[in-house]
PDB file of C-alpha atoms in Angstrom:
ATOM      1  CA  UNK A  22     191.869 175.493 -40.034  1.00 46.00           C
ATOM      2  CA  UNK A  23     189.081 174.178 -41.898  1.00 45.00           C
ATOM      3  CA  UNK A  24     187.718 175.647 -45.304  1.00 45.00           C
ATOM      4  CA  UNK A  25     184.117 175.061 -46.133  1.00 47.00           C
ATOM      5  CA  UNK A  26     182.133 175.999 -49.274  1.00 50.00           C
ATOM      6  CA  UNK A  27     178.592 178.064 -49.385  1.00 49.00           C
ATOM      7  CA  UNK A  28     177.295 178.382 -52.592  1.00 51.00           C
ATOM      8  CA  UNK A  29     180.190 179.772 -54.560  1.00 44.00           C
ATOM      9  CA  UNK A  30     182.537 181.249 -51.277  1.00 50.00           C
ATOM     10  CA  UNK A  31     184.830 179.343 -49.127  1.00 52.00           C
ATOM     11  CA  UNK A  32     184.606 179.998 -45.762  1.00 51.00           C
ATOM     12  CA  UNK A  33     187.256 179.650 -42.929  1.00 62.00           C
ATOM     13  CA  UNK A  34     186.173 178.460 -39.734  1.00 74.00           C
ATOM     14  CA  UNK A  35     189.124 179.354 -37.519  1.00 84.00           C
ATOM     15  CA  UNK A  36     189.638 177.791 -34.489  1.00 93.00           C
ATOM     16  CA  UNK A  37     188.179 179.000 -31.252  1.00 95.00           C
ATOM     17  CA  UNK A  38     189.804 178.263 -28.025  1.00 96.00           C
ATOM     18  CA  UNK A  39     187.997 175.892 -25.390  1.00 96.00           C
ATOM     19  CA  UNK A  40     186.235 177.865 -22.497  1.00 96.00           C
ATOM     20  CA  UNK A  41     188.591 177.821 -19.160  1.00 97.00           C
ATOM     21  CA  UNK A  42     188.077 178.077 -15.334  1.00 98.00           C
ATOM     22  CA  UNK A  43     190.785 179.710 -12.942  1.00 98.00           C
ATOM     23  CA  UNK A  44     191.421 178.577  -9.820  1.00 98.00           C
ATOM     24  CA  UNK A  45     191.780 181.021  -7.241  1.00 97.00           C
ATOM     25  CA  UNK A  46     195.542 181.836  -6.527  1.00 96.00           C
ATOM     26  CA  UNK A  47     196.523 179.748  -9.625  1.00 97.00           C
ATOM     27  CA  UNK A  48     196.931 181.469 -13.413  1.00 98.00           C
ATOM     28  CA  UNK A  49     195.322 180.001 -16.888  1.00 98.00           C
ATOM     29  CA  UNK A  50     196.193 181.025 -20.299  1.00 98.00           C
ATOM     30  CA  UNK A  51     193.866 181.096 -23.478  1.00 98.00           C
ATOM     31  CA  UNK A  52     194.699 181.805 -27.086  1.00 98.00           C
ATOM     32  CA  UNK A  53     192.498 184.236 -28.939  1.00 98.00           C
ATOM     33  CA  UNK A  54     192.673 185.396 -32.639  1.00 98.00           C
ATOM     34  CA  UNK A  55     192.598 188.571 -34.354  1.00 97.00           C
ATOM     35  CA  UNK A  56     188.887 189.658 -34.468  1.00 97.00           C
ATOM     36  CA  UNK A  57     187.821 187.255 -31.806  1.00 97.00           C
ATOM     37  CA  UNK A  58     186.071 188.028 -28.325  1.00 98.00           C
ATOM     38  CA  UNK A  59     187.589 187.460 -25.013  1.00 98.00           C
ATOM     39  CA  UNK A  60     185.049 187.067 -21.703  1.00 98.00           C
ATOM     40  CA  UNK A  61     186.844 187.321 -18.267  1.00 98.00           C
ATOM     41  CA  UNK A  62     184.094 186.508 -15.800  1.00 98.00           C
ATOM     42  CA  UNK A  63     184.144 186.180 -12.125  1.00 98.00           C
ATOM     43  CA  UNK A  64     183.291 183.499 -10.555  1.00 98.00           C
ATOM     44  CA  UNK A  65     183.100 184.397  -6.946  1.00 98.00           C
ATOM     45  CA  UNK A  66     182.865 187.905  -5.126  1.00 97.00           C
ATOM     46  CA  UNK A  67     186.016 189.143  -4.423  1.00 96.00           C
ATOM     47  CA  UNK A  68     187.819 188.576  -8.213  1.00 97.00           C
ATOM     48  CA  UNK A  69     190.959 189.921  -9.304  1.00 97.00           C
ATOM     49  CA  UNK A  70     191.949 189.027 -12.820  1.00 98.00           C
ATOM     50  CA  UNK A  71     195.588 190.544 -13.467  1.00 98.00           C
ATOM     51  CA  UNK A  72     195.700 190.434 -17.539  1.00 98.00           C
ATOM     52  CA  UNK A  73     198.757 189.790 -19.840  1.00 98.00           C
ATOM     53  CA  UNK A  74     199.105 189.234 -23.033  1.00 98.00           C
ATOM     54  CA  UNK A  75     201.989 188.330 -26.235  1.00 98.00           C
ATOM     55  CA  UNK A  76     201.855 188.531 -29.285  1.00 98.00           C
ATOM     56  CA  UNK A  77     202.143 185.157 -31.160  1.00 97.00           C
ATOM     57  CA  UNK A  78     204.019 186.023 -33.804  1.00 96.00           C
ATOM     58  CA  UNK A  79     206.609 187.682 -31.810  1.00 96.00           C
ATOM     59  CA  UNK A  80     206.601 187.293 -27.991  1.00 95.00           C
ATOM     60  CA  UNK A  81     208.831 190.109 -27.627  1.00 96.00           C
ATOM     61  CA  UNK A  82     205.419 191.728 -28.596  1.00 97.00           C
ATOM     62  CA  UNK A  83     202.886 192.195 -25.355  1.00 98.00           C
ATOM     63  CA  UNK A  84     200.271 193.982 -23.890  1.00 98.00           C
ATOM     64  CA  UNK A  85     201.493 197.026 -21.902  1.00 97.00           C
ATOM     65  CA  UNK A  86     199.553 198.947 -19.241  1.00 96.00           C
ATOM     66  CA  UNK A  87     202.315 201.786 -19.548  1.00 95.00           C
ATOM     67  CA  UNK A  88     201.856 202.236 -22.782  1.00 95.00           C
ATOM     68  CA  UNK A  89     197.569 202.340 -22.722  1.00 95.00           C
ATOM     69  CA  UNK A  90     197.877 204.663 -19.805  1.00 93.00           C
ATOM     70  CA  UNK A  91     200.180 206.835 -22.543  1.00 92.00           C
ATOM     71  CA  UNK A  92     197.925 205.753 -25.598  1.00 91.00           C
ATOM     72  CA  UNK A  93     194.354 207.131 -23.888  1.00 89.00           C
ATOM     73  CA  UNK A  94     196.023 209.724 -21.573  1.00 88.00           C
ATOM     74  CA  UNK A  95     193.939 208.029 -18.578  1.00 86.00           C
ATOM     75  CA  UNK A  96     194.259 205.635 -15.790  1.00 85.00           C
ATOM     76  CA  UNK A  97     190.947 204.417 -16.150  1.00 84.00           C
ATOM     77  CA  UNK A  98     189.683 202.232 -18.408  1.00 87.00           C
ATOM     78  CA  UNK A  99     186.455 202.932 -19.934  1.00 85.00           C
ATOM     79  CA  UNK A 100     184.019 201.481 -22.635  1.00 86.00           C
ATOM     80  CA  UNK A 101     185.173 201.811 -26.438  1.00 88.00           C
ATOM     81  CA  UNK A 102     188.697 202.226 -24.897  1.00 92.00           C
ATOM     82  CA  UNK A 103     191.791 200.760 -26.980  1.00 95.00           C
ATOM     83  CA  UNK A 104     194.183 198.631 -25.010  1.00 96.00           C
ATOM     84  CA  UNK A 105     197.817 198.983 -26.547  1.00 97.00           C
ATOM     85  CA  UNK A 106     201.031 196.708 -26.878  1.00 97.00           C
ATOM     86  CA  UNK A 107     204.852 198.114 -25.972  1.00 97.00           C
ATOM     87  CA  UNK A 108     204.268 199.267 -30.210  1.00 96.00           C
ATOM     88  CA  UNK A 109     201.643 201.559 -29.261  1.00 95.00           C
ATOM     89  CA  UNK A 110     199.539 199.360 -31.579  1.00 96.00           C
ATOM     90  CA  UNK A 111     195.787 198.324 -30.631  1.00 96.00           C
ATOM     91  CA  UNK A 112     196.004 194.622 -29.160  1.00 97.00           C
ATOM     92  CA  UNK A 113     192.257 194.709 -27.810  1.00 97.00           C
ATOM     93  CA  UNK A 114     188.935 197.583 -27.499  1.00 96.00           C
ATOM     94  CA  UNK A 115     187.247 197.476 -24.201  1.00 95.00           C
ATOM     95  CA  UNK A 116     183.560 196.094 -25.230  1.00 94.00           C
ATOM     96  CA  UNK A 117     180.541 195.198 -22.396  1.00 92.00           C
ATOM     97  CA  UNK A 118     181.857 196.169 -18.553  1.00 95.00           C
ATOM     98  CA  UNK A 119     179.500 195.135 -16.130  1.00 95.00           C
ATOM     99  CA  UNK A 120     182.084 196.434 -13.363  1.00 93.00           C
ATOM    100  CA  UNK A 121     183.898 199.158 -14.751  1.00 92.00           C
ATOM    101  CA  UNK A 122     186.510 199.389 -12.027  1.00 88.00           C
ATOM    102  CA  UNK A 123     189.979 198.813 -13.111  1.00 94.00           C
ATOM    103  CA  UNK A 124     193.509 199.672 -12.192  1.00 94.00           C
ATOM    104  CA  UNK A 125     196.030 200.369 -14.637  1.00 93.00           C
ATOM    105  CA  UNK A 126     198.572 201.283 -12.299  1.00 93.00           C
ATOM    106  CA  UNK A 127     199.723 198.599  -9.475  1.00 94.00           C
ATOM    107  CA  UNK A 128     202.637 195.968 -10.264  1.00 96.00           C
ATOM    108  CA  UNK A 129     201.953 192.587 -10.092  1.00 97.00           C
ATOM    109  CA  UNK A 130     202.525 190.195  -6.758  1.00 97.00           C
ATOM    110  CA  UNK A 131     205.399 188.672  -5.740  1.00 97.00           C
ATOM    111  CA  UNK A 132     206.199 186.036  -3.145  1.00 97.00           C
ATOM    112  CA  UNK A 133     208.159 188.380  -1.092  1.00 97.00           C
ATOM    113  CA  UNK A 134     205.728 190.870  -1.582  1.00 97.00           C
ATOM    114  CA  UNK A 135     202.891 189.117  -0.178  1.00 97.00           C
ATOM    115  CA  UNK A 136     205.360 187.587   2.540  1.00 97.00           C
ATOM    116  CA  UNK A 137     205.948 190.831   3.702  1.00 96.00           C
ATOM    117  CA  UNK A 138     202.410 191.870   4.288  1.00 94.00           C
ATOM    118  CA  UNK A 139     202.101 188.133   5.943  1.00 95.00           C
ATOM    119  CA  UNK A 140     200.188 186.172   3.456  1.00 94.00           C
ATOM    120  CA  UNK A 141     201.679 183.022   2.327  1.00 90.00           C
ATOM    121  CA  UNK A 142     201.702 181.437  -1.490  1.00 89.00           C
ATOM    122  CA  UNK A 143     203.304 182.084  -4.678  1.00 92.00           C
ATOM    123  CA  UNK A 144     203.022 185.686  -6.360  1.00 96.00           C
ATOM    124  CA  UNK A 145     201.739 186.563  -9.581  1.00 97.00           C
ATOM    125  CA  UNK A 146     205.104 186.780 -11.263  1.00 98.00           C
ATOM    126  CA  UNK A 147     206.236 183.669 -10.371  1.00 97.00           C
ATOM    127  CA  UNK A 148     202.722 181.772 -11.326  1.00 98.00           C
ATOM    128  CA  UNK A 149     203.109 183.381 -14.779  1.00 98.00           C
ATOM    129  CA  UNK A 150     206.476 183.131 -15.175  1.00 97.00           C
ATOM    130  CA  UNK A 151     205.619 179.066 -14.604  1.00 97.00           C
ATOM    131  CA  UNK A 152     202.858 179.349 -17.409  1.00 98.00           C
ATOM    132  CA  UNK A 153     204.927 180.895 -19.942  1.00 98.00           C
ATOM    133  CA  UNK A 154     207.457 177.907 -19.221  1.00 97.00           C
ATOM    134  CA  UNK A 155     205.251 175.670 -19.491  1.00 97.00           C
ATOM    135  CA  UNK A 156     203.537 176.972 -22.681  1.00 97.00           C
ATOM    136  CA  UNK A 157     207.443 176.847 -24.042  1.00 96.00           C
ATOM    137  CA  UNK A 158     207.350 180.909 -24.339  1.00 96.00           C
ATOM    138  CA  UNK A 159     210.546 183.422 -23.785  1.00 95.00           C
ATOM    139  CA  UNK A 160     210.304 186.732 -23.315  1.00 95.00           C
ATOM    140  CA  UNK A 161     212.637 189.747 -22.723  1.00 94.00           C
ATOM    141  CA  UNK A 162     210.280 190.723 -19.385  1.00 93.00           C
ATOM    142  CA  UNK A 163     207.645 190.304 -17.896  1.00 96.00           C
ATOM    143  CA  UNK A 164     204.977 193.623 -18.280  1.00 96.00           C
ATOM    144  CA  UNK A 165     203.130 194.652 -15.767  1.00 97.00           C
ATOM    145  CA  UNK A 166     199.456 193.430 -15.820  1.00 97.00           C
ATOM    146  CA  UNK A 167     196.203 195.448 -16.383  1.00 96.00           C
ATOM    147  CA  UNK A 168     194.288 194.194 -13.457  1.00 96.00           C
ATOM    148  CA  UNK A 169     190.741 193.677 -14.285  1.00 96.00           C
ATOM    149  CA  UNK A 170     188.049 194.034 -11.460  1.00 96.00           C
ATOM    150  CA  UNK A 171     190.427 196.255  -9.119  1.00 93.00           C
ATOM    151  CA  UNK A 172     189.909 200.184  -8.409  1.00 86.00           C
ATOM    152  CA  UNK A 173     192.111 202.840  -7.146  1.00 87.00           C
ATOM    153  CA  UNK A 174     191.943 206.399  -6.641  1.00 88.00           C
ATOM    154  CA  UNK A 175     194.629 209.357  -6.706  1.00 87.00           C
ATOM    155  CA  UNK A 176     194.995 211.727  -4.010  1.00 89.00           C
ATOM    156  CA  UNK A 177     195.596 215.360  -4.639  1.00 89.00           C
ATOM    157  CA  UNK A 178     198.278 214.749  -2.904  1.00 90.00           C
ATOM    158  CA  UNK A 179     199.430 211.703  -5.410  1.00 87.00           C
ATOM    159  CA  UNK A 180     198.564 208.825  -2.862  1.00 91.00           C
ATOM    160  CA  UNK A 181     197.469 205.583  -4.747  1.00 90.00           C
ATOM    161  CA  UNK A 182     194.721 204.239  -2.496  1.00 91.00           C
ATOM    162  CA  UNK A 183     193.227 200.886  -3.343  1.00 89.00           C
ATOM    163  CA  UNK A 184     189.007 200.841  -3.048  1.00 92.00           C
ATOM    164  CA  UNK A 185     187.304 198.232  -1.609  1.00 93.00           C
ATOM    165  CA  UNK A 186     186.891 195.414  -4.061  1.00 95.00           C
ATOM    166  CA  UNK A 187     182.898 194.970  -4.767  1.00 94.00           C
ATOM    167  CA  UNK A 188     183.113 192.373  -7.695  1.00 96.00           C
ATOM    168  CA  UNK A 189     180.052 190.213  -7.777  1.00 97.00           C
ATOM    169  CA  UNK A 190     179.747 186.570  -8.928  1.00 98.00           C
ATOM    170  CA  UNK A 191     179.102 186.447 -13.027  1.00 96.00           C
ATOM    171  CA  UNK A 192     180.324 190.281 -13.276  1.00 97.00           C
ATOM    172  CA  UNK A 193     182.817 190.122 -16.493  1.00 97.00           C
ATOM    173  CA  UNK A 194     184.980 191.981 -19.138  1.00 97.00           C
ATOM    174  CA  UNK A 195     184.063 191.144 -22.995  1.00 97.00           C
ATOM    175  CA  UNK A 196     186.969 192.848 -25.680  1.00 97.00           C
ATOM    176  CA  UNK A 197     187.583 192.636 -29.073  1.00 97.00           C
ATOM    177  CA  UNK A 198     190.723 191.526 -29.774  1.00 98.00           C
ATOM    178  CA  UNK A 199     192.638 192.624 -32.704  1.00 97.00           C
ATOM    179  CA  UNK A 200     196.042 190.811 -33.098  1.00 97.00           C
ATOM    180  CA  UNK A 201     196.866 186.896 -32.727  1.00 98.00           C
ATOM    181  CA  UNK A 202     197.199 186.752 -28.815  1.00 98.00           C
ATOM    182  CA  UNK A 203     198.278 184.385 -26.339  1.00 98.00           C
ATOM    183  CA  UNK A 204     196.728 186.149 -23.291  1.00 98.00           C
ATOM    184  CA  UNK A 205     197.730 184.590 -19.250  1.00 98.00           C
ATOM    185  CA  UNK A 206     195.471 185.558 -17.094  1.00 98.00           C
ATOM    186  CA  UNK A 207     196.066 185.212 -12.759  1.00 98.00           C
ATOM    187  CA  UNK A 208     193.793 184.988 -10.150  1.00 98.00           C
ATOM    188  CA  UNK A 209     196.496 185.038  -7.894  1.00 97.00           C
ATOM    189  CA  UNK A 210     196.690 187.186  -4.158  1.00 96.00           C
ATOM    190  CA  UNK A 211     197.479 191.138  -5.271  1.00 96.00           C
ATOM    191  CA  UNK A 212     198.492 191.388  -1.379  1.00 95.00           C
ATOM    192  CA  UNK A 213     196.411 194.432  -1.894  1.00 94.00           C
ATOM    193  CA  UNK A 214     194.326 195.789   0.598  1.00 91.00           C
ATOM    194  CA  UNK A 215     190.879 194.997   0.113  1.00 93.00           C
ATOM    195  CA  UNK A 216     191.627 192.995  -3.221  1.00 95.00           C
ATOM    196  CA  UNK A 217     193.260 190.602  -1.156  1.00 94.00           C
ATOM    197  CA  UNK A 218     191.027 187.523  -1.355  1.00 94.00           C
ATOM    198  CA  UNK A 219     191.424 185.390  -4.426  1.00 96.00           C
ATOM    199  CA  UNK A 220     188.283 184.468  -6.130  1.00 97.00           C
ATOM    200  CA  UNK A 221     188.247 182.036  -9.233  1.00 98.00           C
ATOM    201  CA  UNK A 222     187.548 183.057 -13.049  1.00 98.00           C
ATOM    202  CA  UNK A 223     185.958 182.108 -16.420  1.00 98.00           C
ATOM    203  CA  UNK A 224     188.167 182.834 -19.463  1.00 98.00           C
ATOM    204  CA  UNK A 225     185.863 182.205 -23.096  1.00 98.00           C
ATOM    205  CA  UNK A 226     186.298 183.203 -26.433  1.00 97.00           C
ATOM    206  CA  UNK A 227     183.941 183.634 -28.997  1.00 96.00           C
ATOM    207  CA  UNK A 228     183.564 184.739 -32.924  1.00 95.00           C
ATOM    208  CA  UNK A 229     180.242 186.822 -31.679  1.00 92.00           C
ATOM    209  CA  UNK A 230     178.434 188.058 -28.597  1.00 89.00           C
ATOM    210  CA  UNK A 231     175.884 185.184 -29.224  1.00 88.00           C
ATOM    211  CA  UNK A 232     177.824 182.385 -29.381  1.00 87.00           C
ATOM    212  CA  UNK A 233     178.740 183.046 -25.584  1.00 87.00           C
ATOM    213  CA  UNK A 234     175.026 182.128 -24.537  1.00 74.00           C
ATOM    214  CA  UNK A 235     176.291 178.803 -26.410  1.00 60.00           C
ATOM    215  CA  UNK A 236     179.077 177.714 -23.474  1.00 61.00           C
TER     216      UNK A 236
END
């Protein structure tokens, strides 16, 4: 963290995190700071991008789906819209949406999952079980993820039917994030119907909405 001086008022110029690319079927992780934008872009048609997120200052501390479901009394996600932790405390607000089709309510992949609906590879779980290893994090569970760029309906009848996934090359997510997060973010299969071809992603953070044109 470095402190400069203007006229008579030090200034902190925190550090912002280096823009990353997702591979499709792998997972990436990006840290983001309280008051700092996160951009989840697509990079292909097709994108999935299955979010989670910790808390850095206590991993036992993470983004929950069940509890923003809870939180906003919806299953959709929706401009302005506050994404909560397992505290029922804000972790991120829902800014620019250029797709505006989420899901909040689908687990995410596993191996045997997708080997049972005959697609080969590693699952969600296990790639970012592997990335919080390798990033030297423990945590009591792993959450389920909010899964950007995926829609499905409910039935009257209480059927959850996946839609058609019609993500477009450079469509994207931008939040505000509001607690010191390390956020993991998988562009793994789903093994769902329809959201079943892995596409590869753009994770960037930013202090403002201009310095993205910057990248």
């Amino acid at each position: 963290m470095l402190l400069m001086r203007e006229g008579f008022e030090e200034v902190v110029s925190r550090p912002v995190a280096a823009p990353l690319n997702v591979a499709a079927g792998s997972v990436g992780s990006i840290r983001v700071l309280r008051g700092q934008l996160l951009r989840i872009s697509a990079l292909a048609p097709g994108a999935v991008a299955s979010l989670f997120g910790f808390s850095l200052a206590d991993p036992a501390i993470w983004l929950s789906v069940h509890h923003t479901r809870v939180f906003s009394n919806s299953y959709l996600l929706g401009s302005g819209m506050r994404l909560v932790n397992n505290r029922r405390r804000p972790v991120m607000v829902l800014g620019k949406d250029s797709v505006k089709r989420h899901d909040l309510l689908l687990p995410a992949s596993t191996r045997a999952f997708l080997a049972s609906r005959g697609y080969q590879g590693e699952g969600c779980v296990e790639a970012v079980r592997g990335e919080l290893s390798r990033l030297g994090m423990t945590v009591p569970k792993l959450p389920d993820p909010i899964n950007l760029f995926m829609h499905v309906r409910l039935t009257r009848a209480g059927e959850i039917l996946p839609e058609p996934n019609l993500t477009r090359a450079g469509d994207a997510i931008t939040c505000r994030v509001t607690m010191d997060m390390q956020f993991i973010v998988s562009a793994c299969n789903t093994g769902i119907e329809g959201n079943d071809q892995p596409a590869p992603l753009h994770l960037a953070v930013a202090e403002n909405l201009s310095d993205f044109k910057l990248e």
